[in-house]
Amino acid sequence: MTTTTKPATPVTATRGRRPGAGALALRQGRLEITQFLRSRESVVFTMGFPIIMILIFASIFDGTIGGGVKFTQYFITGMIATGLMTVSFQNLGIWIPIERDRGVLKRYRGTPMPKWVWFAGKVIMVVAIGIAETALLLAVAVALFDLDLPGSAAKWFTFGWVSVLGVTACTLCGIAISSLARTARSGSAVVTPVALVLQFISGVFFVFTDLPTWMQQVAAVFPLKWMCQGLRSVFLPESFGAQEPGGSFELGRVAVVLALWCVIGVVLCLTTFRWTTKRDG
């Protein structure tokens, strides 16, 4: 008497496929975006603050600053740069301490999910919100303040690499500075003053060359000044470059400084980032 045995079902047929690296990153990015949109305070501050500032300053200052350039056009370029800094540096610097204090990061660390996926999710959120915010700013500036959009592919390319390098540097620095906050409540106190000071000395609210020399020198150390300068080369006439401190827009130096800050940001993240609070060990 012979017996027949049922062939074993392959393990691969009974187990679901594990999502790939790209799918994991996209899922985490979608989660980060959803969490951001659910926080009304973050949405209003991040998306609404630059537009409100444009409307206020445009109502106060209505003259030209030389070369036929209106102050509103100059100011809008600075607000695009500071908007990108807000969604990356300031947003991450405030929210990561909150997640750390609530134990969210500790739980992430204890899951099988690769640690890099969490960082990838933050980057995807910053990129998505940054694009939406920039598009909204440009729409308002074109509709209300006659901002001329770049008329050549070269200027759009410059706009792209300045934004990418700037957001990358600010994102990495935002992750790094989040470690300075000991509690969730101290995140805003640590990050907001730094962001405000950089905005005032980097040519966002005032014409950069009108600031004291020592302020210009301090601002030149940080990325926001170079983001503003790079964006001015995109939206302002070529002739305005002569009014910059270096006599031109110095796009080569803009690229070098922003790339250097990307490297510095990576080093700072690797050496300072913490998944848990000090009380957790």
GROMACS .gro file of N, CA, C and O in nm, residues 20-137:
model
  472
   20GLY      N    1   1.007   4.678  -0.043
   20GLY     CA    2   1.144   4.716  -0.073
   20GLY      C    3   1.183   4.845  -0.004
   20GLY      O    4   1.101   4.910   0.063
   21ALA      N    5   1.307   4.885  -0.023
   21ALA     CA    6   1.358   5.005   0.043
   21ALA      C    7   1.280   5.129   0.000
   21ALA      O    8   1.242   5.213   0.082
   22GLY      N    9   1.254   5.138  -0.131
   22GLY     CA   10   1.180   5.255  -0.180
   22GLY      C   11   1.039   5.262  -0.124
   22GLY      O   12   0.991   5.370  -0.087
   23ALA      N   13   0.972   5.146  -0.118
   23ALA     CA   14   0.835   5.143  -0.065
   23ALA      C   15   0.832   5.181   0.082
   23ALA      O   16   0.742   5.254   0.127
   24LEU      N   17   0.930   5.134   0.158
   24LEU     CA   18   0.937   5.170   0.300
   24LEU      C   19   0.953   5.321   0.317
   24LEU      O   20   0.886   5.383   0.400
   25ALA      N   21   1.043   5.379   0.239
   25ALA     CA   22   1.067   5.523   0.249
   25ALA      C   23   0.942   5.602   0.213
   25ALA      O   24   0.907   5.701   0.279
   26LEU      N   25   0.872   5.559   0.107
   26LEU     CA   26   0.751   5.630   0.064
   26LEU      C   27   0.640   5.620   0.168
   26LEU      O   28   0.569   5.717   0.194
   27ARG      N   29   0.628   5.502   0.229
   27ARG     CA   30   0.526   5.486   0.334
   27ARG      C   31   0.556   5.575   0.453
   27ARG      O   32   0.467   5.639   0.510
   28GLN      N   33   0.683   5.579   0.492
   28GLN     CA   34   0.721   5.664   0.605
   28GLN      C   35   0.702   5.810   0.569
   28GLN      O   36   0.659   5.891   0.652
   29GLY      N   37   0.735   5.847   0.445
   29GLY     CA   38   0.715   5.984   0.400
   29GLY      C   39   0.569   6.023   0.403
   29GLY      O   40   0.533   6.135   0.445
   30ARG      N   41   0.482   5.932   0.358
   30ARG     CA   42   0.338   5.960   0.361
   30ARG      C   43   0.289   5.978   0.504
   30ARG      O   44   0.205   6.066   0.532
   31LEU      N   45   0.341   5.897   0.594
   31LEU     CA   46   0.304   5.911   0.736
   31LEU      C   47   0.349   6.046   0.790
   31LEU      O   48   0.271   6.113   0.862
   32GLU      N   49   0.471   6.088   0.758
   32GLU     CA   50   0.523   6.216   0.808
   32GLU      C   51   0.440   6.332   0.753
   32GLU      O   52   0.410   6.428   0.826
   33ILE      N   53   0.402   6.325   0.626
   33ILE     CA   54   0.322   6.432   0.566
   33ILE      C   55   0.184   6.438   0.633
   33ILE      O   56   0.133   6.547   0.663
   34THR      N   57   0.125   6.321   0.658
   34THR     CA   58  -0.006   6.317   0.724
   34THR      C   59   0.001   6.378   0.863
   34THR      O   60  -0.087   6.456   0.903
   35GLN      N   61   0.105   6.343   0.937
   35GLN     CA   62   0.121   6.399   1.072
   35GLN      C   63   0.139   6.549   1.066
   35GLN      O   64   0.085   6.623   1.150
   36PHE      N   65   0.215   6.597   0.968
   36PHE     CA   66   0.235   6.741   0.955
   36PHE      C   67   0.103   6.812   0.926
   36PHE      O   68   0.072   6.915   0.987
   37LEU      N   69   0.026   6.759   0.833
   37LEU     CA   70  -0.100   6.823   0.794
   37LEU      C   71  -0.203   6.820   0.906
   37LEU      O   72  -0.292   6.905   0.911
   38ARG      N   73  -0.192   6.724   0.996
   38ARG     CA   74  -0.285   6.717   1.108
   38ARG      C   75  -0.253   6.819   1.216
   38ARG      O   76  -0.337   6.845   1.303
   39SER      N   77  -0.133   6.874   1.212
   39SER     CA   78  -0.095   6.978   1.309
   39SER      C   79  -0.127   7.114   1.248
   39SER      O   80  -0.052   7.166   1.166
   40ARG      N   81  -0.238   7.171   1.288
   40ARG     CA   82  -0.282   7.298   1.229
   40ARG      C   83  -0.182   7.410   1.254
   40ARG      O   84  -0.160   7.495   1.168
   41GLU      N   85  -0.121   7.407   1.374
   41GLU     CA   86  -0.025   7.512   1.405
   41GLU      C   87   0.093   7.508   1.309
   41GLU      O   88   0.138   7.613   1.259
   42SER      N   89   0.144   7.389   1.280
   42SER     CA   90   0.258   7.376   1.189
   42SER      C   91   0.220   7.419   1.049
   42SER      O   92   0.297   7.487   0.980
   43VAL      N   93   0.102   7.379   1.004
   43VAL     CA   94   0.059   7.414   0.869
   43VAL      C   95   0.044   7.565   0.855
   43VAL      O   96   0.092   7.625   0.758
   44VAL      N   97  -0.023   7.627   0.952
   44VAL     CA   98  -0.046   7.772   0.944
   44VAL      C   99   0.086   7.847   0.951
   44VAL      O  100   0.111   7.940   0.872
   45PHE      N  101   0.174   7.808   1.043
   45PHE     CA  102   0.301   7.879   1.058
   45PHE      C  103   0.391   7.858   0.937
   45PHE      O  104   0.447   7.953   0.882
   46THR      N  105   0.404   7.734   0.894
   46THR     CA  106   0.497   7.703   0.786
   46THR      C  107   0.448   7.756   0.652
   46THR      O  108   0.525   7.814   0.576
   47MET      N  109   0.320   7.736   0.622
   47MET     CA  110   0.267   7.776   0.492
   47MET      C  111   0.218   7.920   0.490
   47MET      O  112   0.229   7.988   0.388
   48GLY      N  113   0.165   7.966   0.603
   48GLY     CA  114   0.105   8.098   0.605
   48GLY      C  115   0.198   8.211   0.641
   48GLY      O  116   0.182   8.324   0.594
   49PHE      N  117   0.299   8.184   0.724
   49PHE     CA  118   0.387   8.289   0.772
   49PHE      C  119   0.457   8.365   0.659
   49PHE      O  120   0.456   8.489   0.657
   50PRO      N  121   0.520   8.297   0.561
   50PRO     CA  122   0.585   8.373   0.454
   50PRO      C  123   0.489   8.461   0.374
   50PRO      O  124   0.523   8.574   0.338
   51ILE      N  125   0.368   8.412   0.350
   51ILE     CA  126   0.270   8.491   0.274
   51ILE      C  127   0.226   8.613   0.354
   51ILE      O  128   0.214   8.725   0.301
   52ILE      N  129   0.202   8.594   0.484
   52ILE     CA  130   0.163   8.706   0.569
   52ILE      C  131   0.272   8.812   0.572
   52ILE      O  132   0.245   8.933   0.562
   53MET      N  133   0.398   8.768   0.582
   53MET     CA  134   0.509   8.863   0.585
   53MET      C  135   0.522   8.939   0.453
   53MET      O  136   0.552   9.059   0.452
   54ILE      N  137   0.499   8.871   0.343
   54ILE     CA  138   0.503   8.938   0.213
   54ILE      C  139   0.397   9.046   0.206
   54ILE      O  140   0.422   9.159   0.162
   55LEU      N  141   0.276   9.013   0.249
   55LEU     CA  142   0.166   9.111   0.244
   55LEU      C  143   0.195   9.231   0.334
   55LEU      O  144   0.166   9.346   0.298
   56ILE      N  145   0.252   9.206   0.452
   56ILE     CA  146   0.282   9.316   0.545
   56ILE      C  147   0.392   9.406   0.488
   56ILE      O  148   0.377   9.529   0.482
   57PHE      N  149   0.504   9.346   0.447
   57PHE     CA  150   0.617   9.427   0.399
   57PHE      C  151   0.584   9.496   0.268
   57PHE      O  152   0.632   9.607   0.242
   58ALA      N  153   0.504   9.433   0.184
   58ALA     CA  154   0.466   9.496   0.058
   58ALA      C  155   0.379   9.619   0.082
   58ALA      O  156   0.380   9.715   0.003
   59SER      N  157   0.302   9.618   0.191
   59SER     CA  158   0.218   9.732   0.225
   59SER      C  159   0.300   9.846   0.285
   59SER      O  160   0.263   9.964   0.274
   60ILE      N  161   0.412   9.812   0.351
   60ILE     CA  162   0.494   9.914   0.416
   60ILE      C  163   0.596   9.974   0.320
   60ILE      O  164   0.614  10.096   0.314
   61PHE      N  165   0.665   9.887   0.245
   61PHE     CA  166   0.771   9.933   0.156
   61PHE      C  167   0.726   9.916   0.011
   61PHE      O  168   0.702   9.803  -0.034
   62ASP      N  169   0.719  10.026  -0.061
   62ASP     CA  170   0.670  10.021  -0.199
   62ASP      C  171   0.765  10.091  -0.296
   62ASP      O  172   0.726  10.127  -0.406
   63GLY      N  173   0.890  10.110  -0.256
   63GLY     CA  174   0.984  10.180  -0.342
   63GLY      C  175   1.078  10.085  -0.413
   63GLY      O  176   1.060   9.963  -0.413
   64THR      N  177   1.181  10.143  -0.475
   64THR     CA  178   1.283  10.063  -0.543
   64THR      C  179   1.413  10.070  -0.463
   64THR      O  180   1.435  10.161  -0.384
   65ILE      N  181   1.498   9.972  -0.486
   65ILE     CA  182   1.625   9.966  -0.413
   65ILE      C  183   1.744   9.983  -0.506
   65ILE      O  184   1.858   9.959  -0.468
   66GLY      N  185   1.718  10.026  -0.628
   66GLY     CA  186   1.827  10.045  -0.724
   66GLY      C  187   1.816   9.949  -0.840
   66GLY      O  188   1.771   9.835  -0.826
   67GLY      N  189   1.856   9.998  -0.957
   67GLY     CA  190   1.852   9.914  -1.076
   67GLY      C  191   1.712   9.882  -1.122
   67GLY      O  192   1.692   9.784  -1.196
   68GLY      N  193   1.615   9.962  -1.080
   68GLY     CA  194   1.478   9.937  -1.119
   68GLY      C  195   1.413   9.819  -1.050
   68GLY      O  196   1.305   9.774  -1.090
   69VAL      N  197   1.476   9.768  -0.945
   69VAL     CA  198   1.423   9.652  -0.872
   69VAL      C  199   1.338   9.701  -0.755
   69VAL      O  200   1.384   9.780  -0.672
   70LYS      N  201   1.215   9.657  -0.749
   70LYS     CA  202   1.128   9.693  -0.638
   70LYS      C  203   1.168   9.616  -0.513
   70LYS      O  204   1.216   9.503  -0.521
   71PHE      N  205   1.146   9.679  -0.398
   71PHE     CA  206   1.178   9.612  -0.273
   71PHE      C  207   1.098   9.484  -0.257
   71PHE      O  208   1.148   9.385  -0.204
   72THR      N  209   0.971   9.485  -0.303
   72THR     CA  210   0.889   9.366  -0.290
   72THR      C  211   0.951   9.248  -0.365
   72THR      O  212   0.947   9.134  -0.318
   73GLN      N  213   1.009   9.274  -0.484
   73GLN     CA  214   1.073   9.166  -0.559
   73GLN      C  215   1.194   9.111  -0.483
   73GLN      O  216   1.217   8.990  -0.478
   74TYR      N  217   1.271   9.201  -0.427
   74TYR     CA  218   1.388   9.161  -0.348
   74TYR      C  219   1.343   9.080  -0.226
   74TYR      O  220   1.401   8.977  -0.194
   75PHE      N  221   1.241   9.127  -0.159
   75PHE     CA  222   1.193   9.064  -0.037
   75PHE      C  223   1.136   8.926  -0.064
   75PHE      O  224   1.154   8.833   0.016
   76ILE      N  225   1.068   8.910  -0.177
   76ILE     CA  226   1.007   8.782  -0.209
   76ILE      C  227   1.112   8.673  -0.225
   76ILE      O  228   1.092   8.559  -0.180
   77THR      N  229   1.225   8.706  -0.286
   77THR     CA  230   1.331   8.605  -0.300
   77THR      C  231   1.380   8.559  -0.163
   77THR      O  232   1.408   8.441  -0.143
   78GLY      N  233   1.391   8.653  -0.070
   78GLY     CA  234   1.433   8.617   0.065
   78GLY      C  235   1.330   8.532   0.136
   78GLY      O  236   1.364   8.440   0.211
   79MET      N  237   1.202   8.559   0.112
   79MET     CA  238   1.097   8.483   0.178
   79MET      C  239   1.088   8.341   0.122
   79MET      O  240   1.051   8.248   0.194
   80ILE      N  241   1.122   8.322  -0.005
   80ILE     CA  242   1.127   8.186  -0.059
   80ILE      C  243   1.235   8.107   0.013
   80ILE      O  244   1.215   7.991   0.053
   81ALA      N  245   1.351   8.170   0.031
   81ALA     CA  246   1.462   8.104   0.101
   81ALA      C  247   1.426   8.075   0.246
   81ALA      O  248   1.450   7.964   0.297
   82THR      N  249   1.367   8.172   0.314
   82THR     CA  250   1.334   8.151   0.455
   82THR      C  251   1.220   8.052   0.470
   82THR      O  252   1.210   7.980   0.570
   83GLY      N  253   1.132   8.044   0.370
   83GLY     CA  254   1.027   7.943   0.373
   83GLY      C  255   1.085   7.803   0.367
   83GLY      O  256   1.041   7.712   0.438
   84LEU      N  257   1.185   7.784   0.282
   84LEU     CA  258   1.251   7.654   0.274
   84LEU      C  259   1.324   7.622   0.404
   84LEU      O  260   1.327   7.506   0.447
   85MET      N  261   1.384   7.724   0.465
   85MET     CA  262   1.451   7.701   0.592
   85MET      C  263   1.351   7.667   0.703
   85MET      O  264   1.378   7.583   0.789
   86THR      N  265   1.234   7.730   0.699
   86THR     CA  266   1.133   7.706   0.802
   86THR      C  267   1.083   7.562   0.798
   86THR      O  268   1.072   7.495   0.902
   87VAL      N  269   1.053   7.513   0.678
   87VAL     CA  270   0.997   7.379   0.666
   87VAL      C  271   1.101   7.271   0.696
   87VAL      O  272   1.066   7.158   0.732
   88SER      N  273   1.227   7.304   0.685
   88SER     CA  274   1.332   7.204   0.709
   88SER      C  275   1.398   7.226   0.845
   88SER      O  276   1.372   7.152   0.941
   89PHE      N  277   1.481   7.327   0.858
   89PHE     CA  278   1.556   7.352   0.981
   89PHE      C  279   1.465   7.374   1.101
   89PHE      O  280   1.476   7.306   1.204
   90GLN      N  281   1.374   7.469   1.089
   90GLN     CA  282   1.292   7.507   1.205
   90GLN      C  283   1.189   7.399   1.239
   90GLN      O  284   1.170   7.365   1.357
   91ASN      N  285   1.124   7.346   1.138
   91ASN     CA  286   1.021   7.246   1.163
   91ASN      C  287   1.079   7.120   1.227
   91ASN      O  288   1.027   7.068   1.326
   92LEU      N  289   1.190   7.071   1.173
   92LEU     CA  290   1.251   6.950   1.227
   92LEU      C  291   1.313   6.976   1.364
   92LEU      O  292   1.306   6.892   1.455
   93GLY      N  293   1.376   7.093   1.380
   93GLY     CA  294   1.439   7.125   1.507
   93GLY      C  295   1.340   7.134   1.621
   93GLY      O  296   1.375   7.111   1.738
   94ILE      N  297   1.214   7.163   1.591
   94ILE     CA  298   1.111   7.174   1.695
   94ILE      C  299   1.039   7.040   1.717
   94ILE      O  300   1.014   7.001   1.831
   95TRP      N  301   1.010   6.968   1.609
   95TRP     CA  302   0.926   6.849   1.622
   95TRP      C  303   1.002   6.724   1.662
   95TRP      O  304   0.947   6.636   1.728
   96ILE      N  305   1.128   6.712   1.624
   96ILE     CA  306   1.203   6.593   1.663
   96ILE      C  307   1.218   6.582   1.815
   96ILE      O  308   1.200   6.473   1.872
   97PRO      N  309   1.247   6.692   1.888
   97PRO     CA  310   1.249   6.680   2.034
   97PRO      C  311   1.116   6.637   2.093
   97PRO      O  312   1.113   6.567   2.196
   98ILE      N  313   1.006   6.678   2.030
   98ILE     CA  314   0.874   6.635   2.078
   98ILE      C  315   0.859   6.485   2.062
   98ILE      O  316   0.813   6.414   2.153
   99GLU      N  317   0.898   6.433   1.946
   99GLU     CA  318   0.890   6.289   1.923
   99GLU      C  319   0.984   6.213   2.015
   99GLU      O  320   0.951   6.104   2.064
  100ARG      N  321   1.102   6.269   2.040
  100ARG     CA  322   1.197   6.203   2.129
  100ARG      C  323   1.142   6.200   2.272
  100ARG      O  324   1.154   6.101   2.342
  101ASP      N  325   1.085   6.312   2.316
  101ASP     CA  326   1.035   6.322   2.453
  101ASP      C  327   0.916   6.230   2.476
  101ASP      O  328   0.897   6.179   2.587
  102ARG      N  329   0.834   6.210   2.373
  102ARG     CA  330   0.716   6.123   2.386
  102ARG      C  331   0.751   5.975   2.370
  102ARG      O  332   0.663   5.890   2.384
  103GLY      N  333   0.877   5.946   2.340
  103GLY     CA  334   0.918   5.807   2.324
  103GLY      C  335   0.894   5.749   2.187
  103GLY      O  336   0.912   5.629   2.165
  104VAL      N  337   0.853   5.835   2.091
  104VAL     CA  338   0.826   5.787   1.955
  104VAL      C  339   0.955   5.735   1.890
  104VAL      O  340   0.956   5.628   1.829
  105LEU      N  341   1.063   5.810   1.905
  105LEU     CA  342   1.190   5.769   1.844
  105LEU      C  343   1.242   5.641   1.909
  105LEU      O  344   1.300   5.556   1.841
  106LYS      N  345   1.221   5.626   2.038
  106LYS     CA  346   1.264   5.505   2.108
  106LYS      C  347   1.191   5.383   2.053
  106LYS      O  348   1.251   5.275   2.033
  107ARG      N  349   1.061   5.399   2.025
  107ARG     CA  350   0.984   5.288   1.969
  107ARG      C  351   1.028   5.256   1.827
  107ARG      O  352   1.035   5.140   1.787
  108TYR      N  353   1.056   5.361   1.749
  108TYR     CA  354   1.107   5.338   1.613
  108TYR      C  355   1.236   5.259   1.618
  108TYR      O  356   1.259   5.167   1.538
  109ARG      N  357   1.322   5.296   1.710
  109ARG     CA  358   1.452   5.230   1.722
  109ARG      C  359   1.437   5.082   1.756
  109ARG      O  360   1.520   4.999   1.718
  110GLY      N  361   1.330   5.048   1.827
  110GLY     CA  362   1.309   4.911   1.868
  110GLY      C  363   1.240   4.824   1.766
  110GLY      O  364   1.222   4.704   1.787
  111THR      N  365   1.197   4.882   1.654
  111THR     CA  366   1.131   4.804   1.550
  111THR      C  367   1.233   4.750   1.450
  111THR      O  368   1.347   4.798   1.443
  112PRO      N  369   1.193   4.649   1.371
  112PRO     CA  370   1.286   4.595   1.269
  112PRO      C  371   1.312   4.692   1.153
  112PRO      O  372   1.400   4.667   1.071
  113MET      N  373   1.235   4.799   1.146
  113MET     CA  374   1.251   4.893   1.036
  113MET      C  375   1.392   4.954   1.039
  113MET      O  376   1.438   5.000   1.143
  114PRO      N  377   1.461   4.956   0.925
  114PRO     CA  378   1.594   5.019   0.921
  114PRO      C  379   1.586   5.165   0.966
  114PRO      O  380   1.491   5.237   0.933
  115LYS      N  381   1.685   5.208   1.040
  115LYS     CA  382   1.682   5.343   1.095
  115LYS      C  383   1.679   5.450   0.986
  115LYS      O  384   1.621   5.557   1.005
  116TRP      N  385   1.743   5.422   0.874
  116TRP     CA  386   1.749   5.522   0.768
  116TRP      C  387   1.611   5.555   0.712
  116TRP      O  388   1.590   5.664   0.656
  117VAL      N  389   1.515   5.463   0.728
  117VAL     CA  390   1.381   5.487   0.675
  117VAL      C  391   1.315   5.605   0.746
  117VAL      O  392   1.245   5.686   0.684
  118TRP      N  393   1.338   5.615   0.877
  118TRP     CA  394   1.282   5.728   0.951
  118TRP      C  395   1.336   5.860   0.898
  118TRP      O  396   1.261   5.955   0.876
  119PHE      N  397   1.467   5.866   0.874
  119PHE     CA  398   1.527   5.986   0.819
  119PHE      C  399   1.475   6.014   0.678
  119PHE      O  400   1.449   6.129   0.642
  120ALA      N  401   1.459   5.909   0.599
  120ALA     CA  402   1.407   5.926   0.463
  120ALA      C  403   1.266   5.983   0.465
  120ALA      O  404   1.230   6.067   0.382
  121GLY      N  405   1.186   5.939   0.562
  121GLY     CA  406   1.051   5.993   0.575
  121GLY      C  407   1.052   6.142   0.604
  121GLY      O  408   0.970   6.218   0.548
  122LYS      N  409   1.142   6.186   0.690
  122LYS     CA  410   1.154   6.328   0.720
  122LYS      C  411   1.194   6.407   0.595
  122LYS      O  412   1.140   6.516   0.569
  123VAL      N  413   1.286   6.352   0.520
  123VAL     CA  414   1.332   6.420   0.398
  123VAL      C  415   1.218   6.432   0.297
  123VAL      O  416   1.198   6.538   0.236
  124ILE      N  417   1.143   6.323   0.279
  124ILE     CA  418   1.030   6.327   0.185
  124ILE      C  419   0.928   6.431   0.228
  124ILE      O  420   0.874   6.506   0.146
  125MET      N  421   0.899   6.437   0.358
  125MET     CA  422   0.804   6.537   0.408
  125MET      C  423   0.855   6.678   0.380
  125MET      O  424   0.779   6.764   0.333
  126VAL      N  425   0.982   6.704   0.408
  126VAL     CA  426   1.038   6.837   0.386
  126VAL      C  427   1.031   6.874   0.239
  126VAL      O  428   0.992   6.986   0.204
  127VAL      N  429   1.065   6.782   0.152
  127VAL     CA  430   1.063   6.810   0.007
  127VAL      C  431   0.921   6.839  -0.040
  127VAL      O  432   0.897   6.937  -0.112
  128ALA      N  433   0.825   6.755   0.001
  128ALA     CA  434   0.687   6.772  -0.044
  128ALA      C  435   0.628   6.904   0.005
  128ALA      O  436   0.569   6.981  -0.073
  129ILE      N  437   0.644   6.933   0.134
  129ILE     CA  438   0.589   7.058   0.189
  129ILE      C  439   0.665   7.177   0.134
  129ILE      O  440   0.606   7.283   0.106
  130GLY      N  441   0.797   7.164   0.114
  130GLY     CA  442   0.876   7.273   0.059
  130GLY      C  443   0.832   7.309  -0.082
  130GLY      O  444   0.823   7.427  -0.118
  131ILE      N  445   0.804   7.208  -0.164
  131ILE     CA  446   0.757   7.234  -0.301
  131ILE      C  447   0.622   7.303  -0.299
  131ILE      O  448   0.599   7.401  -0.371
  132ALA      N  449   0.532   7.253  -0.215
  132ALA     CA  450   0.398   7.313  -0.207
  132ALA      C  451   0.405   7.458  -0.158
  132ALA      O  452   0.338   7.547  -0.213
  133GLU      N  453   0.487   7.482  -0.057
  133GLU     CA  454   0.500   7.617  -0.003
  133GLU      C  455   0.561   7.712  -0.105
  133GLU      O  456   0.514   7.825  -0.123
  134THR      N  457   0.665   7.668  -0.175
  134THR     CA  458   0.730   7.753  -0.275
  134THR      C  459   0.634   7.784  -0.389
  134THR      O  460   0.628   7.899  -0.438
  135ALA      N  461   0.560   7.684  -0.434
  135ALA     CA  462   0.463   7.707  -0.541
  135ALA      C  463   0.357   7.809  -0.499
  135ALA      O  464   0.317   7.897  -0.578
  136LEU      N  465   0.312   7.799  -0.374
  136LEU     CA  466   0.212   7.894  -0.323
  136LEU      C  467   0.270   8.035  -0.315
  136LEU      O  468   0.203   8.133  -0.354
  137LEU      N  469   0.394   8.046  -0.268
  137LEU     CA  470   0.459   8.177  -0.261
  137LEU      C  471   0.474   8.240  -0.399
  137LEU      O  472   0.447   8.359  -0.419
   0.00000   0.00000   0.00000
